[in-house]
């Protein structure tokens, strides 16, 4: 099967969150499952810098007159001797993509005013490739990720002429980011007026890229089974739950997996001491090194709670702020790495000043520090309000840092709460709390602290977590089954 993957980010070249981790791992995982995969990406500076042997293969013009060139080349993939470089198509449109900093926002963190144009170009590039732009390789199916790639689903459906339709699969990584634009911009999208209606991409009088994906894709997937159910409810459907319910036969939840070439404490090149479920001496050394590096008091008695996160409302960080005193009173330490909303950044920075030596905060984005954090951490905090899948709790599991999570989305699908029954049958992997309240979160902290004071039980829970299988084999099989159902109905 020839599959074109479409995303705005890809690890290791460009990453703002978990989407990039998944987009970076999928090509190899699907390749191992027998697919012939290529990726299509916007020509952001970081992507162009990682593209080798680039050759122009064609160009097309957008409705506002801008000509977009498509380059073909190879991307340096994750450093792994067994890994082939990724075949990639990249949009070369400097006017649209060659801007410094964040791929979606300007220096003041405002979304770029022409985002609809930038990601419409990405959608049309996919449709052009699906209809022969590269004479040497034509995908049989296009798989787009998140709203940036969603317009491709509409472009495929509205491709002019009566030629064979190329099917599209659309994966929702986060329904909260929808790509909404004013109706007056519709002319820039290059779609027939018929697309701007309720049975199309119109959403309460606006253009919705997310809705284009959900309405026009032949199959929809999202990144965990629980989130697939949650987005069909009015609480978590962001107004799109009706459409998702109508399409429930085409919707499935495929749990994210982890790239073992990047996230494996036995081999991780970014940590100083390696370890695995049977050999944990390295983890204790990682913890001491992390405490030292972060300015925390060094010692193994204090459980080290950590957060690696975008600082947004989704992630439940005001619970973390509210629980600081309980944690420190319970003898624990807290380390936070994150960036995002200014008020949250400020609140954590202020807290760190008040509790020097016990609470450390680094504001910013630091991929390598994240590896050192998981390796030295005892508890990974992910108390999200909602969480499509979540990867940090899985990295926590694999690195022997017990996740403390709320029972929502993929968090509920990946962590087994330590209670009397799961401790007894040794299936517990972390601490899970139910409702999004300070009281429930605080109670979860108390349970984590109490478990830490029982070293044998703690060690067993940690072992069970580290032995979980989050490899790509199963997820890749599920995606290929979705493709297969469309290609050989
Ligand atoms: P989301 O995609 O909603 O941000 P995920 O848990 O799926 O959440 O993925 C987050 C990814 O981004 C993980 O790989 C995590 O390690 C990484 N990450 C988040 N914030 C930071 C940061 N400040 N520094 C380094 N890595 C970060
Ligand atoms: C999104 C979600 C996160 C998920 C990630 C990768 O950013 O917020 O829960 O793990 O995408 O699918």
mmCIF file of C-alpha atoms in Angstrom, residues 150 170 178 197-204 208-217 240 243:
data_model
loop_
_atom_site.group_PDB
_atom_site.id
_atom_site.type_symbol
_atom_site.label_atom_id
_atom_site.label_comp_id
_atom_site.label_asym_id
_atom_site.label_seq_id
_atom_site.Cartn_x
_atom_site.Cartn_y
_atom_site.Cartn_z
ATOM 1 C CA UNK A 150 -7.557 18.330 7.415
ATOM 2 C CA UNK A 170 -7.986 11.679 9.137
ATOM 3 C CA UNK A 178 -9.826 23.327 15.197
ATOM 4 C CA UNK A 197 -22.472 24.455 4.152
ATOM 5 C CA UNK A 198 -23.533 22.379 7.131
ATOM 6 C CA UNK A 199 -22.834 19.236 5.090
ATOM 7 C CA UNK A 200 -19.301 20.443 4.521
ATOM 8 C CA UNK A 201 -16.795 22.567 6.402
ATOM 9 C CA UNK A 202 -19.099 25.336 7.608
ATOM 10 C CA UNK A 203 -19.287 25.529 11.410
ATOM 11 C CA UNK A 204 -21.535 28.169 12.994
ATOM 12 C CA UNK A 208 -13.579 24.848 10.223
ATOM 13 C CA UNK A 209 -10.612 22.854 8.990
ATOM 14 C CA UNK A 210 -11.277 20.287 11.724
ATOM 15 C CA UNK A 211 -14.793 19.808 10.430
ATOM 16 C CA UNK A 212 -13.487 19.432 6.873
ATOM 17 C CA UNK A 213 -11.414 16.517 8.127
ATOM 18 C CA UNK A 214 -14.244 14.937 10.084
ATOM 19 C CA UNK A 215 -16.838 15.427 7.351
ATOM 20 C CA UNK A 216 -14.872 14.482 4.225
ATOM 21 C CA UNK A 217 -12.467 11.777 5.452
ATOM 22 C CA UNK A 240 -18.569 18.475 16.750
ATOM 23 C CA UNK A 243 -21.035 14.868 13.489
#
